[in-house]
Structure formats: C-alpha cells, structure tokens
CSV table of C-alpha atoms in Angstrom, one decimal:
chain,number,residue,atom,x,y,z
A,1,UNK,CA,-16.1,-2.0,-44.9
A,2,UNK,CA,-13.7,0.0,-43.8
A,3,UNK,CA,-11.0,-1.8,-42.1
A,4,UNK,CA,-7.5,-1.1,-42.1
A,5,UNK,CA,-4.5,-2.8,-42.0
A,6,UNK,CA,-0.6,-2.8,-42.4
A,7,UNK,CA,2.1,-4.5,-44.5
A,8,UNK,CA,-0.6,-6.4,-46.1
A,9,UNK,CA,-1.3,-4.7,-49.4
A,10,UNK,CA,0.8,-5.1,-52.0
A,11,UNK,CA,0.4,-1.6,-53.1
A,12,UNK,CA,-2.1,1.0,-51.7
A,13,UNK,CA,-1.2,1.1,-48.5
A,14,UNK,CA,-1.2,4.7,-47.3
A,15,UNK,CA,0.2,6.7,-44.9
A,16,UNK,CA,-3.1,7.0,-42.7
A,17,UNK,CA,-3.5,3.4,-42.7
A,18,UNK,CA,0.1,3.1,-41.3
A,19,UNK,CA,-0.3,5.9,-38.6
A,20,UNK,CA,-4.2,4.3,-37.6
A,21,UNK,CA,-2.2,0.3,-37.5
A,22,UNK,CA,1.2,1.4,-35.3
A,23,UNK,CA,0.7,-0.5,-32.3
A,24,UNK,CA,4.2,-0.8,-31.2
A,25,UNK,CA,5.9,-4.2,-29.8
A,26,UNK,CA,2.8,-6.5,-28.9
A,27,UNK,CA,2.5,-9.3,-26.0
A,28,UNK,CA,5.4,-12.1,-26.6
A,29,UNK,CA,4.0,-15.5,-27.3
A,30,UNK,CA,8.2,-16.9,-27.7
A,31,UNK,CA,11.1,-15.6,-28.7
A,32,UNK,CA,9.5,-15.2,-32.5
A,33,UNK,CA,6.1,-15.1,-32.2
A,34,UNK,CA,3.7,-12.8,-30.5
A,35,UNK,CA,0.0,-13.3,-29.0
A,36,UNK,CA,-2.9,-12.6,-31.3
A,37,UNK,CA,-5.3,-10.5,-29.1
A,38,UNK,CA,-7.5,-6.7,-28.9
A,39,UNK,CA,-5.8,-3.7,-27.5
A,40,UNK,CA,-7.5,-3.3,-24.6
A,41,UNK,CA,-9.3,0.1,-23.4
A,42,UNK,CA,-12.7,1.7,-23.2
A,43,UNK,CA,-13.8,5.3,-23.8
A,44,UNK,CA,-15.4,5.7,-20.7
A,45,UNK,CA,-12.4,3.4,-18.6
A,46,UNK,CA,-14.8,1.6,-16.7
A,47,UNK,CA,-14.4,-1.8,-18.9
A,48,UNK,CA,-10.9,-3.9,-20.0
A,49,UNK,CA,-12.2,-4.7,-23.7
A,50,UNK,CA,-14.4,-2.6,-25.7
A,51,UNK,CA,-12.5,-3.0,-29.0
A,52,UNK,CA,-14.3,-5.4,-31.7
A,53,UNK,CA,-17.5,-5.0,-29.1
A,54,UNK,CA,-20.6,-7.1,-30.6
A,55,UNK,CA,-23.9,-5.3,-30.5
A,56,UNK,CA,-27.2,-7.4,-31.7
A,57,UNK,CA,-30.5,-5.7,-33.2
A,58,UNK,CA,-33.2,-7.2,-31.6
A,59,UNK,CA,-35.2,-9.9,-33.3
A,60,UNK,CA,-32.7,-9.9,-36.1
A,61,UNK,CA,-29.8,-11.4,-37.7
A,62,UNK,CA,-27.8,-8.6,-37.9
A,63,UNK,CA,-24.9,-7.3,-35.3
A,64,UNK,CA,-22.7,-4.6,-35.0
A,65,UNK,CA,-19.1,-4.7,-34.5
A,66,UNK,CA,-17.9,-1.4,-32.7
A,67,UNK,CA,-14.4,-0.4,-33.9
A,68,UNK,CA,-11.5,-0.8,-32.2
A,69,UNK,CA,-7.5,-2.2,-32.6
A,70,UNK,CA,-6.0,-5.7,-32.7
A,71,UNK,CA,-3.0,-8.2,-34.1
A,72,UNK,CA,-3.3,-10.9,-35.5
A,73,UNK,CA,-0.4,-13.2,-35.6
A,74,UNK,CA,1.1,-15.8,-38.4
A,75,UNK,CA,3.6,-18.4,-38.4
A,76,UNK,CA,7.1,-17.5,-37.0
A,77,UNK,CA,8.9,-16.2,-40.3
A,78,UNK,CA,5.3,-14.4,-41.4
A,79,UNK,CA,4.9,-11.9,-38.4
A,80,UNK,CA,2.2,-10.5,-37.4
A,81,UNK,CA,-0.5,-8.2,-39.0
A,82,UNK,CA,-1.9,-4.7,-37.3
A,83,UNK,CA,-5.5,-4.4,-37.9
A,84,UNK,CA,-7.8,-1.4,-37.0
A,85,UNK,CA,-11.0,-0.9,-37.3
A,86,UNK,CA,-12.0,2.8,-36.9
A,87,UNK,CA,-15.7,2.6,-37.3
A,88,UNK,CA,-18.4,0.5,-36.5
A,89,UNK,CA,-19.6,-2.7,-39.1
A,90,UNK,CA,-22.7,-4.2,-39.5
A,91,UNK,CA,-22.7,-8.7,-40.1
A,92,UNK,CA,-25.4,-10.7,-41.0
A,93,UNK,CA,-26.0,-14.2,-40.3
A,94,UNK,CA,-27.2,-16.5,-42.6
A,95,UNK,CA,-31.1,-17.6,-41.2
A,96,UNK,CA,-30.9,-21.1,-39.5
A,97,UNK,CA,-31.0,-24.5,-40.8
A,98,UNK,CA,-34.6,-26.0,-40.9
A,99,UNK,CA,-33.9,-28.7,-38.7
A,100,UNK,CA,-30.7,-28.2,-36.4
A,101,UNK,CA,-28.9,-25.2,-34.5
A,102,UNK,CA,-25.0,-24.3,-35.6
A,103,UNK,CA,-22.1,-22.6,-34.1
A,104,UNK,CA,-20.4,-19.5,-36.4
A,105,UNK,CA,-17.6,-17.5,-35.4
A,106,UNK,CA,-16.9,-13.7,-36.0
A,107,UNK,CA,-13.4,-13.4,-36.8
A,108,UNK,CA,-10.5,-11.4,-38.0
A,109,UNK,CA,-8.9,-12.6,-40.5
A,110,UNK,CA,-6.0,-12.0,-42.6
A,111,UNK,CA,-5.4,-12.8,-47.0
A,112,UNK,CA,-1.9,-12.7,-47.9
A,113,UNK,CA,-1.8,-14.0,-51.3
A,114,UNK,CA,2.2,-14.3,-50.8
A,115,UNK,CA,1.6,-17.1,-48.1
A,116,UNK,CA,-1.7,-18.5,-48.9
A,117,UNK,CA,-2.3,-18.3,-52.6
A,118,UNK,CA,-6.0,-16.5,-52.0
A,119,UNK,CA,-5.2,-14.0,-54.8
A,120,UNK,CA,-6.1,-11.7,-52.2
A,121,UNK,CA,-4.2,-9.4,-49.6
A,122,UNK,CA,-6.7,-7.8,-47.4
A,123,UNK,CA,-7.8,-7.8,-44.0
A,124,UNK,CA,-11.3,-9.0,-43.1
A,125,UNK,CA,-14.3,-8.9,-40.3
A,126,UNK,CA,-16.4,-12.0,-41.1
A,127,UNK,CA,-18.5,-14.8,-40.5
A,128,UNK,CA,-17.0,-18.3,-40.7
A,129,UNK,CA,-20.3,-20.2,-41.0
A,130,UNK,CA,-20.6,-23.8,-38.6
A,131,UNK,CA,-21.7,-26.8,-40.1
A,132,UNK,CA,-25.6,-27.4,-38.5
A,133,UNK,CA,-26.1,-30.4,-36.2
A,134,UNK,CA,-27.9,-32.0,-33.2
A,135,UNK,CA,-24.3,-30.8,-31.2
A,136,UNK,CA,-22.9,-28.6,-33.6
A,137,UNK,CA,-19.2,-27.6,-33.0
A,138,UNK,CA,-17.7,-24.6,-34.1
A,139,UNK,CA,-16.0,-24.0,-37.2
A,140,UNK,CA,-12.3,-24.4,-37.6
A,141,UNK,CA,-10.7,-20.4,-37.1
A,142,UNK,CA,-9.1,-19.8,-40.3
A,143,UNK,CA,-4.9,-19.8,-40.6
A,144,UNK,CA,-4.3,-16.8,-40.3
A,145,UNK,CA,-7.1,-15.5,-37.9
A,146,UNK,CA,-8.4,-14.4,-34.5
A,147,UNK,CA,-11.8,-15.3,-33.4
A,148,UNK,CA,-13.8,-13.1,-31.8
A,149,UNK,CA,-17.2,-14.4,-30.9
A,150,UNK,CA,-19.0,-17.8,-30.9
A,151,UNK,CA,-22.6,-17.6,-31.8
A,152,UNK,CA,-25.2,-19.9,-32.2
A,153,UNK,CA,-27.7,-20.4,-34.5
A,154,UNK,CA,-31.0,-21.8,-33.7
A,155,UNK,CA,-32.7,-24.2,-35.9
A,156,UNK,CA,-35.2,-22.2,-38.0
A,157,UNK,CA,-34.3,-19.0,-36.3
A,158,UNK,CA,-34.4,-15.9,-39.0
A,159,UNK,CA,-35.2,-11.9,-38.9
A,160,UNK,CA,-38.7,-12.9,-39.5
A,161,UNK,CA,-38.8,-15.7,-36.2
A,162,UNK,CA,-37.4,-14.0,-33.6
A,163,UNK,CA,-33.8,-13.5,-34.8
A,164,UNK,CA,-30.5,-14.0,-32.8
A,165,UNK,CA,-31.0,-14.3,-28.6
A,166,UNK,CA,-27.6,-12.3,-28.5
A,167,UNK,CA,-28.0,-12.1,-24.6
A,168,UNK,CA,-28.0,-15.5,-24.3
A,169,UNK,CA,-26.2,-17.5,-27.7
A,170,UNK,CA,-22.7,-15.2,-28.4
A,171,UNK,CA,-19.7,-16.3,-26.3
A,172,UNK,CA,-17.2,-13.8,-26.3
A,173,UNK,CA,-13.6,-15.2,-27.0
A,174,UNK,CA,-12.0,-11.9,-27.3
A,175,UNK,CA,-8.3,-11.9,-25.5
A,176,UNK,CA,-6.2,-8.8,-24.9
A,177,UNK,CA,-2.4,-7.8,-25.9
A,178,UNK,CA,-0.4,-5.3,-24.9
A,179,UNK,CA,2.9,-3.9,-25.6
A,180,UNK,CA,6.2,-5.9,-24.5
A,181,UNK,CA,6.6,-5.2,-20.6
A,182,UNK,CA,2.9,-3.6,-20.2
A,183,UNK,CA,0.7,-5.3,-17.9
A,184,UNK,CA,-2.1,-7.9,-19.4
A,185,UNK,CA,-5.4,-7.4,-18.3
A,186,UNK,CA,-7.1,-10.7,-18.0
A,187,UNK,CA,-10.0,-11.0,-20.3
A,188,UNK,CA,-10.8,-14.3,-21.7
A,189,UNK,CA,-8.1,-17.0,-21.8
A,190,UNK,CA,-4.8,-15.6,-21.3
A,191,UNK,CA,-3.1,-18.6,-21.0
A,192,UNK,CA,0.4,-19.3,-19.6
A,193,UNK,CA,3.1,-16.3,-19.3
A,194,UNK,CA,6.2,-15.8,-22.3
A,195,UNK,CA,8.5,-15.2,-19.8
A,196,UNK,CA,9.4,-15.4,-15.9
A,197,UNK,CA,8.6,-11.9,-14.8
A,198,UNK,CA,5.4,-11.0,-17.2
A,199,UNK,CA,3.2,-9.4,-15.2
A,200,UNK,CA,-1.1,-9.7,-15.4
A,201,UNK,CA,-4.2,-7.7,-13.6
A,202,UNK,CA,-6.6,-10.7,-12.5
A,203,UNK,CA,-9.2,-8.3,-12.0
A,204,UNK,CA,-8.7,-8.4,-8.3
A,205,UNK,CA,-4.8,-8.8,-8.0
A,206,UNK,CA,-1.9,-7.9,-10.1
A,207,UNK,CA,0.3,-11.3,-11.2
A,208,UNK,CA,3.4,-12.5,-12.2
A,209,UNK,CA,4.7,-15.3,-14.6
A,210,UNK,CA,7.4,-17.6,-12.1
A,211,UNK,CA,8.2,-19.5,-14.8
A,212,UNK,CA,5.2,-22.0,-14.6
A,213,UNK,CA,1.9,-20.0,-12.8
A,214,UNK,CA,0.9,-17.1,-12.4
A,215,UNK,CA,1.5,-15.6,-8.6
A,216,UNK,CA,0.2,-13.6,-6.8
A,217,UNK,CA,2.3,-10.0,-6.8
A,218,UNK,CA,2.8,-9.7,-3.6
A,219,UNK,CA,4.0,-12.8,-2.8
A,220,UNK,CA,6.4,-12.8,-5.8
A,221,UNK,CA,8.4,-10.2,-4.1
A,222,UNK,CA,7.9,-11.1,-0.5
A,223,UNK,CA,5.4,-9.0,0.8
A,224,UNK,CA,2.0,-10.0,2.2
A,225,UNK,CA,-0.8,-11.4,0.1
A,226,UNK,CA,-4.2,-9.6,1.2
A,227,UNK,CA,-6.8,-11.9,2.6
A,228,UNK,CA,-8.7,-14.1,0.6
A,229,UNK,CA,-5.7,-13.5,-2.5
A,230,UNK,CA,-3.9,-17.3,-1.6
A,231,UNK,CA,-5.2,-20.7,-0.5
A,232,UNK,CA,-1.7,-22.9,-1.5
A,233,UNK,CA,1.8,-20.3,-0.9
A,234,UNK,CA,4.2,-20.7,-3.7
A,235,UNK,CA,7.1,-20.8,-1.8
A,236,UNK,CA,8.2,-21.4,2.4
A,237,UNK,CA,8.0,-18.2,3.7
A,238,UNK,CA,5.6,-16.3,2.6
A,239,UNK,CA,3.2,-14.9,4.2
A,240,UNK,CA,-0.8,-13.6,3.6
A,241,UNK,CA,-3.6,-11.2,6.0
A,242,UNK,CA,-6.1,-12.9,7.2
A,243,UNK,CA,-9.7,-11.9,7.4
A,244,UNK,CA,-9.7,-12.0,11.2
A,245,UNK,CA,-6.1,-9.8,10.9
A,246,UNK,CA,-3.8,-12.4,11.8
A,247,UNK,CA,-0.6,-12.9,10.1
A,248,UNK,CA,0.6,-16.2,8.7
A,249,UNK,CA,3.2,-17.7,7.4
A,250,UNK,CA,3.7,-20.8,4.7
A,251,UNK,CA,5.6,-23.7,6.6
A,252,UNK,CA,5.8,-25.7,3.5
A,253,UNK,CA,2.9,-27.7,4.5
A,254,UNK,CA,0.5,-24.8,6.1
A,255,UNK,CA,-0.4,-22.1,7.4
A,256,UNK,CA,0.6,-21.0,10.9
A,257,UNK,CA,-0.3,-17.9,12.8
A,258,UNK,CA,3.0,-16.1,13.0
A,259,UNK,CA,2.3,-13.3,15.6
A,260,UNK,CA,-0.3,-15.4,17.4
A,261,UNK,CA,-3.1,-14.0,18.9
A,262,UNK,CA,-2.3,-14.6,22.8
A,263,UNK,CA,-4.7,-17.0,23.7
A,264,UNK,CA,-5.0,-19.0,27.4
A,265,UNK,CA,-4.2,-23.0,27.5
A,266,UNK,CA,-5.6,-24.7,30.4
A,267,UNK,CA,-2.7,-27.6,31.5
A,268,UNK,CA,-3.0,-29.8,34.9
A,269,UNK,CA,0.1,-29.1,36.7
A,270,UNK,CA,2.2,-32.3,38.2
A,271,UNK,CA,2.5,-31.5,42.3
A,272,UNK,CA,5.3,-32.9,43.7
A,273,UNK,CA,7.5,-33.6,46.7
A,274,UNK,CA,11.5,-33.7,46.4
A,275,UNK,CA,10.9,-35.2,50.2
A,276,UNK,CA,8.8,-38.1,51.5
A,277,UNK,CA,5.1,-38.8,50.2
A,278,UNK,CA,3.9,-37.4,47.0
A,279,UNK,CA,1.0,-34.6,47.2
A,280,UNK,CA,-2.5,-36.1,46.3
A,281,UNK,CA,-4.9,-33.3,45.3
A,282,UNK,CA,-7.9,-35.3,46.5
A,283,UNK,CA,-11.6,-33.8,46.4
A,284,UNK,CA,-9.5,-30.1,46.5
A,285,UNK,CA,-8.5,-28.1,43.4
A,286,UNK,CA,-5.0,-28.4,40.1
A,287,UNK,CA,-5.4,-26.6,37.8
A,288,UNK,CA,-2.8,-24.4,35.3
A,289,UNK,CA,-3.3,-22.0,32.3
A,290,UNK,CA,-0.6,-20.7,30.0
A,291,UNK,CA,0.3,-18.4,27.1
A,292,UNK,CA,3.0,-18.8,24.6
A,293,UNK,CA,4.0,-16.1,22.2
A,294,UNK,CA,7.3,-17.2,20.6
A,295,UNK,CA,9.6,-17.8,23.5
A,296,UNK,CA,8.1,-16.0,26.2
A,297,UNK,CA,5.9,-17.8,28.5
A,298,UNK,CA,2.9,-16.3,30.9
A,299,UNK,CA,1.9,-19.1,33.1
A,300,UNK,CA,-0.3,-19.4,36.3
A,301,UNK,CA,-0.9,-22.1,38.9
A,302,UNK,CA,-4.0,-22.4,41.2
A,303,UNK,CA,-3.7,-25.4,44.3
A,304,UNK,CA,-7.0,-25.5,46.6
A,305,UNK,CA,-6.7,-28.1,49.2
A,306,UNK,CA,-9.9,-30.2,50.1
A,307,UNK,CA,-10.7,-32.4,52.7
A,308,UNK,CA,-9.5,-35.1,51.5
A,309,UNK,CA,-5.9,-33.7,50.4
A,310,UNK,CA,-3.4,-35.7,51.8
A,311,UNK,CA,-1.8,-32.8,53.8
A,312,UNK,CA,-1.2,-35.3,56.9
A,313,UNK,CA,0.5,-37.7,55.0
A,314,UNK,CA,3.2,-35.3,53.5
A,315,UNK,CA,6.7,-34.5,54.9
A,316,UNK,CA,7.4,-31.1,56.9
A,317,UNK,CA,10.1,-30.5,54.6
A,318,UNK,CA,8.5,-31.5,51.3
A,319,UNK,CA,9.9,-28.7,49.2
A,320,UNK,CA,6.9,-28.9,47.1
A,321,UNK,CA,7.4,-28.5,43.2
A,322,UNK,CA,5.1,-28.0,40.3
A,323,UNK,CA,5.5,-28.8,36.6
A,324,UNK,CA,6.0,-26.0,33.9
A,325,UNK,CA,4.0,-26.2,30.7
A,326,UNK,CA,7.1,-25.1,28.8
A,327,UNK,CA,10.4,-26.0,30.1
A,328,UNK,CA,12.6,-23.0,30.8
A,329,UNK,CA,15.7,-22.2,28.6
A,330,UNK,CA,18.5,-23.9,30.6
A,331,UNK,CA,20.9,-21.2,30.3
A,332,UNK,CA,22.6,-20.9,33.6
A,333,UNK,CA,22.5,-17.1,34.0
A,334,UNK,CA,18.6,-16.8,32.3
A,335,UNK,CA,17.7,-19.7,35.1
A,336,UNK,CA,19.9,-19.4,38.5
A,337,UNK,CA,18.0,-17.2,40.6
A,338,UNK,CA,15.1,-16.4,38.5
A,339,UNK,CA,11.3,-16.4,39.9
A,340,UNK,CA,7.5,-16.8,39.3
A,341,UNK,CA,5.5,-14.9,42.0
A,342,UNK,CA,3.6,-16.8,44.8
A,343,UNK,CA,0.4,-16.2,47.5
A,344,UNK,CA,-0.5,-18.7,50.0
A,345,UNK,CA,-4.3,-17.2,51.3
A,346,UNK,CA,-5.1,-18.9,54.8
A,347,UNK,CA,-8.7,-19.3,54.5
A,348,UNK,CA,-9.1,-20.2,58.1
A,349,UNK,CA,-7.1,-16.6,59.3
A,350,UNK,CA,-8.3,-14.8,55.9
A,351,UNK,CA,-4.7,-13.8,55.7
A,352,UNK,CA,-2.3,-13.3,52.3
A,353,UNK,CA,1.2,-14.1,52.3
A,354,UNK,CA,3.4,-12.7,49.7
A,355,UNK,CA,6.4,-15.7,48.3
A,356,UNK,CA,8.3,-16.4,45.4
A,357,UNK,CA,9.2,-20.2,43.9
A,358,UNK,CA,12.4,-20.7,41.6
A,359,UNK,CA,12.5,-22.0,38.5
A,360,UNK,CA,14.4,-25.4,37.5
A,361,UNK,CA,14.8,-28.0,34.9
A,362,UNK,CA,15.3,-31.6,35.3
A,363,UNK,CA,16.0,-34.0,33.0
A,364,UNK,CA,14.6,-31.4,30.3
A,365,UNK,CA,10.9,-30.7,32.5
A,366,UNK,CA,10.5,-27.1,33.6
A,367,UNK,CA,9.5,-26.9,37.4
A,368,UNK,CA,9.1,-24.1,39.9
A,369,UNK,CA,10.0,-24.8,43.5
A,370,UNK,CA,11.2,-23.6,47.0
A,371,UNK,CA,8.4,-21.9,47.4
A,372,UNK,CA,9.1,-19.1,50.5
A,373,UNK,CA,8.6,-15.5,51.9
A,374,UNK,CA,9.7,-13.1,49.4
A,375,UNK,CA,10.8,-10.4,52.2
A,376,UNK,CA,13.1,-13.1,53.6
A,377,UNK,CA,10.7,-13.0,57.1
A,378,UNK,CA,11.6,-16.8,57.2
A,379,UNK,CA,13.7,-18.7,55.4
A,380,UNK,CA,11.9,-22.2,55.6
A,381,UNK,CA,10.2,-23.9,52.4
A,382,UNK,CA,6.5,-23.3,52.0
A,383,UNK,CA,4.6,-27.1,52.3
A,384,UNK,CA,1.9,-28.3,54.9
A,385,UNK,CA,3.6,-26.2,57.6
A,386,UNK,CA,4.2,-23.2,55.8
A,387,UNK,CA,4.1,-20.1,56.0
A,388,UNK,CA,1.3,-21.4,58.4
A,389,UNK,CA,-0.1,-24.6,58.8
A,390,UNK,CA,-2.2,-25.5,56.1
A,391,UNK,CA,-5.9,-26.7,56.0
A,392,UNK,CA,-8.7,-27.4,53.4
A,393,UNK,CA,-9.7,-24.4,51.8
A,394,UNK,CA,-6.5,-22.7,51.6
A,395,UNK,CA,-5.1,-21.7,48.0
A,396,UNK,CA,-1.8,-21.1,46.6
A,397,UNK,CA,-1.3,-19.4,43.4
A,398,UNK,CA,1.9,-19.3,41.4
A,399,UNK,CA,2.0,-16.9,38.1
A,400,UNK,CA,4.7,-15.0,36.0
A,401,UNK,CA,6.5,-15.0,33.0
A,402,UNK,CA,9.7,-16.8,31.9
A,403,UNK,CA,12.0,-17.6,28.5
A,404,UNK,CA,11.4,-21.4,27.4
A,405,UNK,CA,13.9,-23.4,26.0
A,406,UNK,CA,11.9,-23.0,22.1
C-alpha cells in the first residue's frame, strides 16, 4: 500500500513524502489541538468530499478506497499526523460470522512506536474488525485514529453469498478540515465551532461560530436572512425575507412584519353629540375602515341614516363627532386646524356637498368633528339640519390621512 505520511518514520522519510503530506495549519479543535478530518475537494467540483471515497465490487467483500488527503490528530503534546494517500487501495472484509451480523470500521490510523510501544511507526488504511452480535456495536476507533466508514457485516454473508450490500450497509463518517481561517464545509458531524468567528457552508447557507451555535451569516452581521434560512432569531433585531416578500423583524419574542403590507381594518365608529341626545344609528348604516403603516393613519367613515335613526330626537346644534381608530398625535401645531375630508349626499335632492371635520383628542380618544362647508358657503355645523335637512337614505362619508400619537 502505498500510503504516505509525515514526521512519522523514524528514518526514511523522503522528500516526496514531505512535499505529497504539507497541508498547512489544519481546523483548530483548542488552543493545542486540531480536528482530525479529510481535506475536502473533488476533481470534477461538483461534491464536498471525495478524498478516502469507498467504492464496493459487487457481490464481494472487497472495496476500494480512492486516494485522497487527511490529519489525523493525537493528544495535545503529540500533534498531529499528515497522511496522503495518492492512489487508490483495495480492503477486504473478513466473510461474516455464521450466526450474527457485525459492525467494522475503515480507518486511518497512525503507529508511533515513540508513544504507543507498537514497534511500529507507520501510517495505516485498515479494517478494525466488530465483535458479531444479535445488535452488534461498532468497534472502539483506535488511539490514534480517524474512522472513516461503518460497515456492516451480515451473518453468513461472503464473496461466494452475495457479498457486501454497500448501497445499503456502509455509513459514511468522514468529516472535513481545512486550513485555520478557511471555511468548513459541512459533511458529517462537524460539531461545535473552536472559536467565535469560525465560519462553515451548511450546504445552503454560510455560518458562523457566536461563541455557542452556529448562525446564520447574514444575521451574524446584521443583514437579512433569506427566507426559509431562520425559524428562532439569535438576537432582537434582526431581521429575515419572507416567502411572501415581507420583511420582519425579531421582537425578542416574534416575528413582526416591519414594513407591513397595507392592509384595511374594519372598526365601528362611536357617533356622538357634544349637544343634547346622543345619535342612535337605528336600522340605517356605521361602519369605519382603517390603515396603519407606522404612524400614519388612512381612515374612512361611512353614516347611512335609516328610518328608524333618531334624527328627530337630536339637537339642531349637535356638533356631531366620531371616534378615530387611532388617536391623533396631540402635538398642538400637528393637530390645531388639521382635517379629514367630508360629503354629505342628499339622497332625496341627489345632491353632494363638499365639508371638512377637525380632528381632536379628548382624554387620549382621537375624534373628528365640526363637520361644515369646506368653501366657507355657511359657517353652521353639519347635524340633522345641515347642510340640508337630513332624511333616511342620506350618507356622510369622512376619509383622510393623519399622524397618530404611536
């Protein structure tokens, strides 16, 4: 077989093997120790890990291991070993038992007679056979060793019965490293981050290591998480694309739409009198929509009288008023004077009168009120009288746009 390694060998170690093993500073596992793990790549760049690739024969017991480049990693004082393999090699599993399946790994593993008394200092592709069972388990992975594969071993299985299912019985347990600062592609178990900062491609989104999960790029630095890329938001504030297009924005409990979509609320405005009886709507028609985008407030008021509105019962100088569903901001120069646009349609004449109403706020309720002839053509108060006298049938409508108080 031939596999090389570096800084293994007593003596013998050449300067090929040296130049095929330089893999530069690999993926940090703590301040000492790095991450056993393949160098990831593939010749054709469509696939993370193709290094160490397991290839079965067909009906046999026999695989091939396509080359490829790793590290294997020892105790903090040991280091870690640079291992290549630059051409394919052939294993062999032993047949199965007669009676129950087993679990062996493929691994890498690493003799250093100066740490483990082997007598040996070498670097090896091989089988680390299971012990058979009704549930086997997998072997232990050697000391000083990275597994590659889990396969299983069928009871009675052998070249001559069928051999090795290798579509269905290897598991693949090869995890990738990288040099110090590159970007780890996630194959396998990656497990937690070194460092605050370590970055990782998901497959679908590039990561980062905050110190305790990985998160989502994009929302690391602020920017917007695409849709679908974040359920929970790591922080208050951040904010994610929807797949309807909305923007939203982590409140600390959930999301919210931050730009919402301007949508219409139906409300029932409250009609009342700041003179004599109050207003009964009877068998005629309230109603009230709004829209709220931030602060700014589109609203619209609809009154039909009916037959039995209590138009009769009300004061000539009512000065009618109907209740906001926002209250405006209070400030005195935002409020004094401003307006929401009025009509008064006489159904009986099939006439439309132009008005305006102001806006107010008492004890912290929006209203608009003294409703009256925007051309200043009277100056009386629109109620039953005005601008003509009302009857069933005839419809006021009250719309604009205004600043609320929040």
């Amino acid at each position: 077989m031939n596999l090389r390694s570096a800084w293994v060998a007593e003596t013998g170690q050449t300067r090929e093997d040296t130049r095929l093993t330089q893999l530069g500073a690999t993926t940090p596992a703590n301040p000492l120790e790095v991450r056993s793990g393949i160098l990831p790549g593939s010749y054709d760049g469509l696939n993370r890990m193709s290094g160490f690739w397991l290839e079965g024969a067909a009906g046999a017991m026999s695989a091939t291991v396509h080359e490829g480049r790793a590290v294997v990693a020892a105790g903090a004082t040991q280091g870690a070993y640079p291992i290549t393999l630059p051409e394919p090699a052939t294993l062999t599993f032993t047949d199965g038992d007669a009676t129950n399946p087993r679990i062996d790994l493929v691994v890498l593993r690493i003799y250093d007679s100066l740490y483990d008394n082997s007598g040996q200092t070498k670097a090896a592709l091989e089988i680390v056979k299971g012990t058979p069972a009704a549930t086997p388990t997998p072997p232990l992975i050697p000391a000083i060793g990275l597994a590659l594969y889990q396969v299983k071993v069928a009871a009675g299985i052998s070249a001559g019965r069928g051999g090795i299912t290798w579509s269905t019985d290897v598991t693949d347990l090869r995890t990738p490293v990288v040099a110090i600062g590159g970007i780890l592609p996630a194959y396998g178990e990656t497990g937690t981050g070194a460092y605050p900062g370590q970055f990782r491609d998901s497959g679908g989104a590039l990561q980062r290591w905050d110190g305790s999960a990985w998160v989502s790029y994009p929302s690391a630095l602020g920017g917007i998480a695409p849709a679908g890329a974040v359920t929970t938001a790591s922080y208050t504030g951040q904010y994610r694309d929807t797949s309807a297009g909305v923007l939203q924005r982590w409140n600390g409990t959930t999301w919210i739409n931050y730009v919402p979509s301007p949508t219409w609320t139906d409300y029932t405005p409250v009609w009342g009198a700041e003179t004599g009886t109050t207003p009964a709507i009877g068998n005629g028609t309230l109603a009230g929509s709004y829209a709220k985008i931030g602060t700014v407030v589109h609203v619209r008021i609809y009154l039909k009288t009916g037959s039995t509105t209590n138009l009769s019962a009300q004061s000539d100088n009512a000065n009618w008023t109907f209740s906001l569903p926002v209250a405006p901001v209070p400030t005195v120069w935002k409020l004094d004077g401003r307006v929401l646009s009025a009509e008064y349609f006489d159904s009986s004449g099939s006439l439309l009168y132009q008005g305006s109403g102001l806006l107010s706020v008492t004890s912290g309720v929006g209203y608009v009120r003294s409703l009256r002839d925007t051309l200043a053509s009277s100056t009386g108060i629109w109620d039953k009288s005005l601008p003509v006298v009302w009857t069933a049938g005839d419809v006021l409508s009250i719309h604009g746009t205004y600043e609320s108080a929040s």
